[in-house]
Coordinates of C-alpha atoms in Angstrom, one line a residue:
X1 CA -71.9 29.5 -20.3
X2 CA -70.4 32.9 -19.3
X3 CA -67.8 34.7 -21.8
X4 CA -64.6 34.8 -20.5
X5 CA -62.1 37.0 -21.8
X6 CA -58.1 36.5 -21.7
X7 CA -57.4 39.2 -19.7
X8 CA -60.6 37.3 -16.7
X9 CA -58.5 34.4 -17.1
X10 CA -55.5 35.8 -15.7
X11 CA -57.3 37.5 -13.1
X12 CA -58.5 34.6 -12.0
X13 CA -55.2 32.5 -11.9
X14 CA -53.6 35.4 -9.7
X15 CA -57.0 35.9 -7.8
X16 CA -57.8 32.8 -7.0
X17 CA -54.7 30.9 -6.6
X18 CA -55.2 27.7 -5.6
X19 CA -57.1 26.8 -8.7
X20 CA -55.4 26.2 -12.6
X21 CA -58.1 28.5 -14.9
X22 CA -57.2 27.7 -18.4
X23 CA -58.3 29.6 -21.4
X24 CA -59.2 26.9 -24.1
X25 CA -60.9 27.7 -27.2
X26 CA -63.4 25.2 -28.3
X27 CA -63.5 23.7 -31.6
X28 CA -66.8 23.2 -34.0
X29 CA -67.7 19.8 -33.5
X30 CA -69.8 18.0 -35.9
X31 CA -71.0 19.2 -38.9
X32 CA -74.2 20.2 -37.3
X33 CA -72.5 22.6 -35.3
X34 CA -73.8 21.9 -31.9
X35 CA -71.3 23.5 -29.7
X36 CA -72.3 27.6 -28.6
X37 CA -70.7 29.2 -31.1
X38 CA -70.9 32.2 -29.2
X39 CA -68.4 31.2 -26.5
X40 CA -64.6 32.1 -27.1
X41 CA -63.5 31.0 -23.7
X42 CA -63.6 28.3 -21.4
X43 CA -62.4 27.6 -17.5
X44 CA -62.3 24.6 -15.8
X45 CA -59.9 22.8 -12.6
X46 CA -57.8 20.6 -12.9
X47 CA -56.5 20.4 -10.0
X48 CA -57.7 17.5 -6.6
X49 CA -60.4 18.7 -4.5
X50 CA -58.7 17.6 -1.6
X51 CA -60.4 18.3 2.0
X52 CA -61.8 21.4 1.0
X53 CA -59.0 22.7 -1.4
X54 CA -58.0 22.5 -5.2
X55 CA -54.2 21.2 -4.6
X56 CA -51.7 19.9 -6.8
X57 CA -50.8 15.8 -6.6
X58 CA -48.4 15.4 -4.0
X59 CA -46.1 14.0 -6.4
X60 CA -46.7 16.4 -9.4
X61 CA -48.3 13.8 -11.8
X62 CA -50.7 14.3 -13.7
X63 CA -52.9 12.3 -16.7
X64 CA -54.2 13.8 -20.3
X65 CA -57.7 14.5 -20.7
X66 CA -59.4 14.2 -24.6
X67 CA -61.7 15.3 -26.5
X68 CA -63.1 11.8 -28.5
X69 CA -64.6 13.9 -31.1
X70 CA -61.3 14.6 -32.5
X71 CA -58.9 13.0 -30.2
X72 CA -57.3 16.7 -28.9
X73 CA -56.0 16.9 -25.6
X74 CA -58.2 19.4 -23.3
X75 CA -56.0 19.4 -20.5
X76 CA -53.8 17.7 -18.1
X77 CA -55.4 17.1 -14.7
X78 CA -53.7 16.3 -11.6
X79 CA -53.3 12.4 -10.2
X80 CA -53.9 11.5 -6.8
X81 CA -51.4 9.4 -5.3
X82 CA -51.9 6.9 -2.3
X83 CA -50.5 9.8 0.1
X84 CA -53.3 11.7 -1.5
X85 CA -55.8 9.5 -1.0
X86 CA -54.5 8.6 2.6
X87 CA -54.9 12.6 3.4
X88 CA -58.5 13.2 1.9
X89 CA -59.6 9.7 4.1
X90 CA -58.1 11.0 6.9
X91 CA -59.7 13.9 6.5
X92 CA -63.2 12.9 6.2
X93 CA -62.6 10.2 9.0
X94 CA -61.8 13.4 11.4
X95 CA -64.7 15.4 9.9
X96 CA -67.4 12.8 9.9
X97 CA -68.8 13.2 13.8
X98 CA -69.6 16.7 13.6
X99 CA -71.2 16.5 10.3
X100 CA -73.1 13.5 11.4
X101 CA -74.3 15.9 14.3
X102 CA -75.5 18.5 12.2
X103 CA -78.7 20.0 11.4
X104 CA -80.9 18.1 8.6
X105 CA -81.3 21.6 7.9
X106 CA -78.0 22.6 7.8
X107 CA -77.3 19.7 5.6
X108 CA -80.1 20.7 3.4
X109 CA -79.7 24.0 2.9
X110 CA -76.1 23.5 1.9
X111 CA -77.5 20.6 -1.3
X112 CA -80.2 22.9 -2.1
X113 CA -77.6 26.2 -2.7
X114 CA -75.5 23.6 -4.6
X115 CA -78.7 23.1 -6.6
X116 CA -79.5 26.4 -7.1
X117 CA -76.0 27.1 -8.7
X118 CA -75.9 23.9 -10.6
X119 CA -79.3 25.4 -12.4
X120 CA -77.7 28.9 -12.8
X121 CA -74.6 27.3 -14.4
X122 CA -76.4 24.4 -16.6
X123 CA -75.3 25.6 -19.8
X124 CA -71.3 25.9 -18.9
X125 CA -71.6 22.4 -17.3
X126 CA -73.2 21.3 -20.1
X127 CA -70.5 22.4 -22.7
X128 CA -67.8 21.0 -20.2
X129 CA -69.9 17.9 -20.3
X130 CA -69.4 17.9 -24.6
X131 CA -65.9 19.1 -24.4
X132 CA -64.8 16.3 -22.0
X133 CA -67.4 13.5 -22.8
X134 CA -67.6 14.6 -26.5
X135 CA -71.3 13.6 -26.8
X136 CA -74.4 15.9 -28.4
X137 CA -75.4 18.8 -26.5
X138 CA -78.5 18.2 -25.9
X139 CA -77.9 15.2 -24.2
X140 CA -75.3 17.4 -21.6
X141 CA -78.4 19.5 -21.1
X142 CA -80.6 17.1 -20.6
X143 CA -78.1 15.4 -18.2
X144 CA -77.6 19.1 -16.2
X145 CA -80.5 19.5 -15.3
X146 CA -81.4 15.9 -14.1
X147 CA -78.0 15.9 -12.1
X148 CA -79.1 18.7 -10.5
X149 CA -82.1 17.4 -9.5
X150 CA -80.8 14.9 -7.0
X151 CA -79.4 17.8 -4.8
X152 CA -82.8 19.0 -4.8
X153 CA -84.6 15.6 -4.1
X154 CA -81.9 14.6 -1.7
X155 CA -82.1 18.1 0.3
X156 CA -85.4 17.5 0.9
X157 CA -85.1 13.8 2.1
X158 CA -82.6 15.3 4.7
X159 CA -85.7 17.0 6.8
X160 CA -87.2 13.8 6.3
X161 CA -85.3 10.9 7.8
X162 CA -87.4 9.3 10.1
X163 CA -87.2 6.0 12.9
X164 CA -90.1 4.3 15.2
X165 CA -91.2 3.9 18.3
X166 CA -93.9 1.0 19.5
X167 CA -94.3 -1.1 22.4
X168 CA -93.0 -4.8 22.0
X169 CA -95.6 -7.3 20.9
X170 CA -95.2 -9.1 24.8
X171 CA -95.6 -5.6 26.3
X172 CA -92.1 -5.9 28.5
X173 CA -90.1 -3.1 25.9
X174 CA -90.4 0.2 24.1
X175 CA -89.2 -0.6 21.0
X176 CA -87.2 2.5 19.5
X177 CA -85.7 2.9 16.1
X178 CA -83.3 6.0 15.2
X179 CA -81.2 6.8 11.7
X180 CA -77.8 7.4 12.2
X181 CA -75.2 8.0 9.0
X182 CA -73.0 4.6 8.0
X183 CA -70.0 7.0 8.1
X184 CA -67.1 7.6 5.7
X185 CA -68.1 6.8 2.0
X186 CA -65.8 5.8 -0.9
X187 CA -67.4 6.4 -4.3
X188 CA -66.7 5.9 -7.8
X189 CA -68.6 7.1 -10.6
X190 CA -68.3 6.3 -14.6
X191 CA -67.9 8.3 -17.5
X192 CA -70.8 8.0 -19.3
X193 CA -72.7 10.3 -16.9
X194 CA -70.3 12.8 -15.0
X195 CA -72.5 14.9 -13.5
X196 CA -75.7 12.9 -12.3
X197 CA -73.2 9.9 -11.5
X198 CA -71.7 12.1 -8.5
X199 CA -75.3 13.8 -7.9
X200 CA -76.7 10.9 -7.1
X201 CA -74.4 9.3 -4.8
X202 CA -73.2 13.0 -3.1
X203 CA -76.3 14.0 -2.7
X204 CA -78.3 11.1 -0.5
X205 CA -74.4 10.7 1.4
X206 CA -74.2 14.5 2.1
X207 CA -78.2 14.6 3.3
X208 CA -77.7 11.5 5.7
X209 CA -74.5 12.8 7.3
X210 CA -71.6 11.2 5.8
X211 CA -68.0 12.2 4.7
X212 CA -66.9 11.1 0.9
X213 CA -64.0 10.7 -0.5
X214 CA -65.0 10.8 -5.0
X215 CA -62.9 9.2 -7.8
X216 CA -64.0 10.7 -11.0
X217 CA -63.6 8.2 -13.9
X218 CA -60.7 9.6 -15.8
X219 CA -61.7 9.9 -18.9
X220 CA -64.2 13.2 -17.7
X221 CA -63.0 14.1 -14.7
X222 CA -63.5 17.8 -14.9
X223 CA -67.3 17.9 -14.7
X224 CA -66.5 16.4 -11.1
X225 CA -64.3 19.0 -10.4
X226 CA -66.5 21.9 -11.2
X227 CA -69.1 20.5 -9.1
X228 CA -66.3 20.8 -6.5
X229 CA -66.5 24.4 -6.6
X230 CA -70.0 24.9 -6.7
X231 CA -70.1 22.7 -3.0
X232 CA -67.4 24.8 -2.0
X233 CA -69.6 27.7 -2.9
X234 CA -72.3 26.3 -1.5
X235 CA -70.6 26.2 2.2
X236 CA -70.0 22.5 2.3
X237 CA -68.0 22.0 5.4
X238 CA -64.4 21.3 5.2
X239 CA -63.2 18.3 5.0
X240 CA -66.5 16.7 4.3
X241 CA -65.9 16.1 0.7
X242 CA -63.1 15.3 -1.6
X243 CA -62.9 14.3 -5.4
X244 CA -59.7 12.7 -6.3
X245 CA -58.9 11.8 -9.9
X246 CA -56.6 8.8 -10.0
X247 CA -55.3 5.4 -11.3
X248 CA -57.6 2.8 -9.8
X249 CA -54.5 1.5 -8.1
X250 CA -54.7 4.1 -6.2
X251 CA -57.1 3.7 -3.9
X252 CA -56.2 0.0 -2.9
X253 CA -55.3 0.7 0.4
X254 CA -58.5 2.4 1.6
X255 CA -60.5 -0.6 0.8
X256 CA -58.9 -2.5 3.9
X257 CA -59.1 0.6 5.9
X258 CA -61.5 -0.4 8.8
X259 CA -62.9 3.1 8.8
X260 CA -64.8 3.0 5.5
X261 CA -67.8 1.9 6.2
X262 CA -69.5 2.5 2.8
X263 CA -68.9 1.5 -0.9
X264 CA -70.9 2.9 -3.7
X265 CA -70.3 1.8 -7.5
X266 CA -71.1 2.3 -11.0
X267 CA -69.3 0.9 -13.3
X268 CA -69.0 -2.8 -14.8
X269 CA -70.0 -6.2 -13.5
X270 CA -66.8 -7.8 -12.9
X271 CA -65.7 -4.6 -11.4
X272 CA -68.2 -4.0 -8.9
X273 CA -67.6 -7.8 -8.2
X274 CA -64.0 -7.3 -7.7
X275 CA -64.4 -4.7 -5.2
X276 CA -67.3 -6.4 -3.5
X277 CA -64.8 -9.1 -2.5
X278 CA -62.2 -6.6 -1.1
X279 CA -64.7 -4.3 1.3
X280 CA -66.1 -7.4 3.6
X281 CA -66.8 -5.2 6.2
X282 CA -68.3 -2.0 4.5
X283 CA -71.7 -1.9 3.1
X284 CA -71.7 -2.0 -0.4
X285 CA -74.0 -0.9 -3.4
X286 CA -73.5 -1.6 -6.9
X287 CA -75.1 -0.3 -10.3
X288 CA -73.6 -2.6 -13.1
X289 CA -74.0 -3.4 -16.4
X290 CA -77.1 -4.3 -18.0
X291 CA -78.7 -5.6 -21.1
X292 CA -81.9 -4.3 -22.1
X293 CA -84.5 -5.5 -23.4
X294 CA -87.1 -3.0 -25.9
X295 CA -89.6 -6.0 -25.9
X296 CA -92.6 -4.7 -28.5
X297 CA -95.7 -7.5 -28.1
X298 CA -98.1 -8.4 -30.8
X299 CA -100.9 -5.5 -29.9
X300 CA -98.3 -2.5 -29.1
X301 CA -98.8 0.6 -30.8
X302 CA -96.1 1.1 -32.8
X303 CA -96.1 4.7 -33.4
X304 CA -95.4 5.0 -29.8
X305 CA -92.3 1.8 -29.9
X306 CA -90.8 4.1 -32.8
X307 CA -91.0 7.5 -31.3
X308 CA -89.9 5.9 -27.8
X309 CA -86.4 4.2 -29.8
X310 CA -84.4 7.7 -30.0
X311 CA -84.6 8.0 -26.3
X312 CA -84.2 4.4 -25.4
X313 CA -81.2 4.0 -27.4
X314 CA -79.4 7.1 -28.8
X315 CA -78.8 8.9 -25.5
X316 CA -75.6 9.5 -25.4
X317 CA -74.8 7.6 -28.2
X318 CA -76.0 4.3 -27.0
X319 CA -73.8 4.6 -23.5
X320 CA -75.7 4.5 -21.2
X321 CA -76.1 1.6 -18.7
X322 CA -80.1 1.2 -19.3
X323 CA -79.9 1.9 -23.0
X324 CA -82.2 -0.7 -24.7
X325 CA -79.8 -3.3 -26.1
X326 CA -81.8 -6.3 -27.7
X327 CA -85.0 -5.3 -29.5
X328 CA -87.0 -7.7 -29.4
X329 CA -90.3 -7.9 -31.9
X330 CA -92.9 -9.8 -32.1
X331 CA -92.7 -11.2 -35.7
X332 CA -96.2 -9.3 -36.9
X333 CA -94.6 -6.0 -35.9
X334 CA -90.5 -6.7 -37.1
X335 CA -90.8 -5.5 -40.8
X336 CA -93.1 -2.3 -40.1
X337 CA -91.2 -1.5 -36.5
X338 CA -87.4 -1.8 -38.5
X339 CA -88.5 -0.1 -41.6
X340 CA -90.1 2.7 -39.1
X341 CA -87.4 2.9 -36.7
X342 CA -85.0 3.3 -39.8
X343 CA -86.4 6.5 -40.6
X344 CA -87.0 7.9 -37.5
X345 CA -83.3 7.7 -36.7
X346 CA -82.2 8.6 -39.6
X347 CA -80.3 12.3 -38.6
X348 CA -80.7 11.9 -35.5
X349 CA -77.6 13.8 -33.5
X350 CA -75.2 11.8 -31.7
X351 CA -71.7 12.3 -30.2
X352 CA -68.5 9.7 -30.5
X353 CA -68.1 6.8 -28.3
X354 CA -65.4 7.2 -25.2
X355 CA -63.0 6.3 -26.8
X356 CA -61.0 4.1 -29.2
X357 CA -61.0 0.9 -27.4
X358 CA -64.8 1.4 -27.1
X359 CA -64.9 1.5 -30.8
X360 CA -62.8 -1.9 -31.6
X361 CA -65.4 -3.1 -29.1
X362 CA -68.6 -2.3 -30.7
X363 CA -67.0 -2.8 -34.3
X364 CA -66.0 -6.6 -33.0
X365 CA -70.1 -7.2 -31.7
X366 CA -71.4 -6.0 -35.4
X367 CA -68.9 -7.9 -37.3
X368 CA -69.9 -11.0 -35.5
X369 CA -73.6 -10.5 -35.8
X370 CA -73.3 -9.9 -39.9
X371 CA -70.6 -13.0 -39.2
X372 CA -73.7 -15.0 -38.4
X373 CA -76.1 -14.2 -40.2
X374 CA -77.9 -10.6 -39.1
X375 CA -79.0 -8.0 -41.9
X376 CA -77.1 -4.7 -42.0
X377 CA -80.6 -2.3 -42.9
X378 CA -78.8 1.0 -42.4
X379 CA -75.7 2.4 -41.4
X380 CA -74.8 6.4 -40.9
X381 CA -71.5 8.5 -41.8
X382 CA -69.3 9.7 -39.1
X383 CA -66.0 12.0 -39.2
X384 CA -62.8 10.0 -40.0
X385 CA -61.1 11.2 -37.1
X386 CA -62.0 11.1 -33.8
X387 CA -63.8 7.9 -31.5
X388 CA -66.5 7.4 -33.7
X389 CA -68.9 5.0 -34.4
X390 CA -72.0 5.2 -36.9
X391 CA -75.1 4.4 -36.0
X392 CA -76.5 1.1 -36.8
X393 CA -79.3 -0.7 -37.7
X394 CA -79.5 -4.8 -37.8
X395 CA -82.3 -6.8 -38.4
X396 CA -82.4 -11.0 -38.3
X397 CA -80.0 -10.9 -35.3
X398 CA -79.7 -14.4 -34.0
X399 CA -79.8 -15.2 -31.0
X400 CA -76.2 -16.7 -31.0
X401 CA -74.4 -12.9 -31.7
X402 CA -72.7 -12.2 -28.9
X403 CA -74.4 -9.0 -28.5
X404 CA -77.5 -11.1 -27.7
X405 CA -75.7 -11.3 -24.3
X406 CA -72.8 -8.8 -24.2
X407 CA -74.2 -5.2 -23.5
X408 CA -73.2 -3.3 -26.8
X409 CA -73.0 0.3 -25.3
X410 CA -72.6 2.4 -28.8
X411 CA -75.1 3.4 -30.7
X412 CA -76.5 0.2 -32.2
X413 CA -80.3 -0.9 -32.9
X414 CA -80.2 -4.9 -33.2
X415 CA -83.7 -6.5 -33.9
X416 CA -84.6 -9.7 -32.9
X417 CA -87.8 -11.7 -33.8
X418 CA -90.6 -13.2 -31.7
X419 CA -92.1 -15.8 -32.8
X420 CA -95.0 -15.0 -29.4
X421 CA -95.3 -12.5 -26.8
X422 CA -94.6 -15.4 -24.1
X423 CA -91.4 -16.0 -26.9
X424 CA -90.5 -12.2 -26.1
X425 CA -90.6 -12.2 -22.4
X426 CA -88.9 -15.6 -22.5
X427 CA -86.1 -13.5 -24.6
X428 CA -86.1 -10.6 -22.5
X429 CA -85.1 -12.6 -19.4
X430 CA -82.8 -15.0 -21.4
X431 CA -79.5 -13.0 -19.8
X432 CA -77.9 -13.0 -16.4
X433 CA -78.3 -9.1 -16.5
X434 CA -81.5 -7.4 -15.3
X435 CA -81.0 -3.2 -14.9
X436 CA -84.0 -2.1 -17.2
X437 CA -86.3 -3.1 -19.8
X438 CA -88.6 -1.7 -21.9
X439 CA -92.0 -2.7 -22.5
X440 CA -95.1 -2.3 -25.5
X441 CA -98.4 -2.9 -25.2
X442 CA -101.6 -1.0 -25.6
X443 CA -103.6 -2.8 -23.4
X444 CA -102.8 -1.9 -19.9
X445 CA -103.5 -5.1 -18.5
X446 CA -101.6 -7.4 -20.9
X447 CA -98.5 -4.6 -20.2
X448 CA -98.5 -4.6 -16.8
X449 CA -99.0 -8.6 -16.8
X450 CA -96.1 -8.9 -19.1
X451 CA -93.8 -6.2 -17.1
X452 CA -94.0 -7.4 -13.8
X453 CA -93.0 -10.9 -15.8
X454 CA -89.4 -9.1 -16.5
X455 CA -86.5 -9.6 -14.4
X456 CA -84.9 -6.2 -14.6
X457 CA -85.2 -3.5 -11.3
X458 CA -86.6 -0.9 -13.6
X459 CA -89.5 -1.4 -16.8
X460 CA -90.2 1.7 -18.9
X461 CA -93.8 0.5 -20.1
X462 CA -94.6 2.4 -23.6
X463 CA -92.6 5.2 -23.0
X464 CA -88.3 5.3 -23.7
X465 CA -87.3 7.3 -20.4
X466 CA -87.2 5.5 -17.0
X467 CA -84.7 7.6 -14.8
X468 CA -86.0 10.0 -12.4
X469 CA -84.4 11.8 -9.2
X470 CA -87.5 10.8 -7.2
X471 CA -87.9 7.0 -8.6
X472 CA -85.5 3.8 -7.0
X473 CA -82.7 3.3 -9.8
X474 CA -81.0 0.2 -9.8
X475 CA -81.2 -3.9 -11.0
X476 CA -81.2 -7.6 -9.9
X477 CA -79.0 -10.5 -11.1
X478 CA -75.5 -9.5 -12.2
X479 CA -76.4 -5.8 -12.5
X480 CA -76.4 -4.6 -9.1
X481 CA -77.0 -4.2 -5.4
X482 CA -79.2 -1.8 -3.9
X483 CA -81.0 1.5 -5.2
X484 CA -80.3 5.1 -6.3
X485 CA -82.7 7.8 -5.9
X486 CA -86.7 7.8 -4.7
X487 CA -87.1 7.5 -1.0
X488 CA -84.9 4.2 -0.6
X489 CA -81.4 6.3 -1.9
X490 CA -80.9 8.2 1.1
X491 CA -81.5 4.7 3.1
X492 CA -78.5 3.2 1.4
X493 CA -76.1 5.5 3.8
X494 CA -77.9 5.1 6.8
X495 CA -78.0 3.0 9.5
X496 CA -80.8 2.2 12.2
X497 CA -79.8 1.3 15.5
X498 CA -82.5 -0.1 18.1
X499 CA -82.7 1.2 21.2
X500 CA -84.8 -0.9 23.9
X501 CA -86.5 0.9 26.7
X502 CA -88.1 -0.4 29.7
X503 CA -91.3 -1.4 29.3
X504 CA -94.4 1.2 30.6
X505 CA -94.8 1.0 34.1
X506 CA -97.5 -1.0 35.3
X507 CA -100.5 0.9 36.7

């Protein structure tokens, strides 16, 4: 994060001009201290990325911006309205034929700059990530650099789209296959993950030649916006790109625009099913809720199901969409693993949830599972003010607490029993969710058996980390549509279009 004095910030303002620099000042947070104390200053936009520009709404309206640590007000950001919207959708519907013509290499080049400055700046975005998202820091830095990775993975991919050409089985047709881009792409990312969300969908859009048109979620919106600049930096085209924070009202009208031919979401299940139903004639993929299982059999090591808890569940407090959410134990294992696991946690840093309605929610799960019947083991102290919520450990859950099926998404550990490892698989697919799971077992057979037995898109198999720009991210059931990431993420935003040839001539 660079320094930056008063007297740069009004520089800047007058400089630059079509860009709010603010000077804000940020507090200690936590008693651990895990902001840089070093850094007076910080500058971030506020403004829409609109076609190429940082512009006020065309209204003037704007929306507050908080820090959940303490509930102070960062900044006020500027609100897209449906004229807003209209403009940036217009915009990218006029740019997207000569992006779609050029150069993989042009394309590329542009991601991998963006990259490049991504890496240079990880330690601002990071602290923009805290300020706005209010998490630890070292989950921000984790989350810069894996953010930035998709640029790099999906700059690559864009020298590397590829088609086919055979002869037709009868021999009367070449057969010829060629990628084109869908074309303009509408996509709205979460909070829990503001940079990597809009990495991973930008990035395989940009590399395959299509126009996007971002909503931020608005509770940390500026992270978005900063990666705004470093595209415009990068020499992104204009027009190509625009990130609009706004009311979700807002963009109704673009779903029944014919022109948008491309939906990604991440976000909630009845959401993502909601907007399914209104864009019948885009293509559409979804990354949804989920309900993990961390499903520890009868010979697992349990050394390694301890150590592999803090990453499987206390990432960013617990929100995250493939955060393990039912632990489920083989009953040899339960008393050692939650007596373990209690310790191990115990100090382990953690931010405040999003906000205060996330808090009544969580609160409402916990009180229902002690309600009926679970054992409270341990439970942290947090700061009185501010979204917090301690972490907690529950043992005896039964299977009738609602956060057996409701994804809990704070930073709860709830242990379930197995009587059997058939009895734990049986558990882990009991649930109409299926992102990601988590398996234990130290022999590889019996793991791989028992993984490819779970109906989740994604198994972390004795380890607590799954996501990876290079690997296929998404789920099956209620938790999604399609994949992000790996080879297949650049395929979700293209299309392939036969062409058939005359057949060889006969000789």
């Amino acid at each position: 994060m660079r320094n930056v004095a008063p007297v740069f910030v009004d520089i800047v303002k007058r400089v630059r001009g079509v860009c709010l620099v603010d000077a804000y000042r940020p507090p200690q947070i936590g008693e651990g201290g895990d902001f840089f104390n070093t850094v007076d200053y910080m500058t971030y936009q506020n403004k829409l990325f609109l076609a190429g520009s940082f512009v006020d709404a065309s209204d003037g309206g704007t929306f507050e911006v908080t820090n959940p640590r303490d509930g102070s007000v960062i900044t006020a950001v500027a609100s897209a309205t449906e004229d807003d919207i209209k403009k940036a959708f217009d915009a990218a519907c006029e740019a997207q034929p000569a992006w779609a013509k050029t150069s993989p290499r042009h394309r590329a080049d542009i991601l991998r700059r963006a990259y490049e400055e991504i890496m240079e700046r990880k330690d601002e975005i990071a602290e923009l990530m805290t300020l706005e998202l209010g998490r630890a820091l070292p989950d921000s830095q984790g989350e810069s650099v894996y953010g930035a990775e998709f640029f790099r993975w999906f700059a690559a991919e864009a020298e590397r789209m590829s088609g086919d050409y055979r002869l037709a089985p009868t021999g009367n047709a070449r057969i010829v296959e060629v990628q084109q881009p869908v074309g303009p792409v509408l996509a709205i990312t979460p909070w829990n993950f503001p940079l990597a969300m809009g990495t991973r969908k930008l990035g395989p859009a940009l590399a395959a030649g299509c126009t996007v048109v971002l909503k931020p979620a608005s509770k940390t919106p500026l992270t978005m916006l900063l990666l705004a600049e470093i595209l415009d930096h990068a020499g992104l085209d204009k027009g190509v790109v625009s990130i609009l924070p706004c009311s979700s009202s807002a963009l109704e009208p673009l779903y029944s625009d014919p022109r948008l031919r491309k939906l990604t979401f991440t976000g909630s299940t009845a959401v993502g099913k909601e907007l399914a139903t209104k864009v019948p004639t885009a293509r559409v993929s979804l990354e949804l809720g989920g309900n993990a299982p961390f499903v520890v059999l009868s010979d697992a090591d349990l050394d390694t199901a301890v150590e592999a808890t803090a990453t499987a569940k206390m990432r960013g407090a617990g929100q995250v969409c493939i955060a393990a959410n039912r632990f489920i134990v083989h009953r040899d294992l339960r008393a050692d693993f939650v007596a373990q696991v209690t310790e191990s946690l115990k100090g382990t840093e953690y931010g405040p949830l999003s906000g205060d309605d996330q808090v009544e929610k969580v609160t409402e799960l916990v009180d229902d599972a002690l309600a009926q019947g679970a054992t409270l083991v341990w439970q942290d102290e947090v700061p009185e003010t501010g979204s917090w919520f301690p972490l907690t450990i529950l043992d005896n859950v039964p299977t009738t607490a609602r956060m057996y099926k409701e994804e809990i998404f704070g930073p709860v550990v709830a242990v379930y029993e197995a009587a059997s490892d058939e009895d734990a698989i049986a558990m882990a697919n009991d649930t109409n969710f299926g992102l990601a799971g988590y398996l234990f077992s130290a022999n590889l057979q019996h793991a791989l058996d028992s993984a490819e037995r779970m109906e989740v898109g994604m198994v972390g198999v004795n380890k607590g980390g799954i996501s990876d720009a290079a690997a296929p991210f998404g789920g099956v059931k209620d938790s999604g549509l399609g994949r992000e990431g790996g080879f297949q993420g650049i395929e979700e935003f293209l299309e392939r279009k036969l062409m058939s040839l005359p057949a060889p001539a006969a000789k």
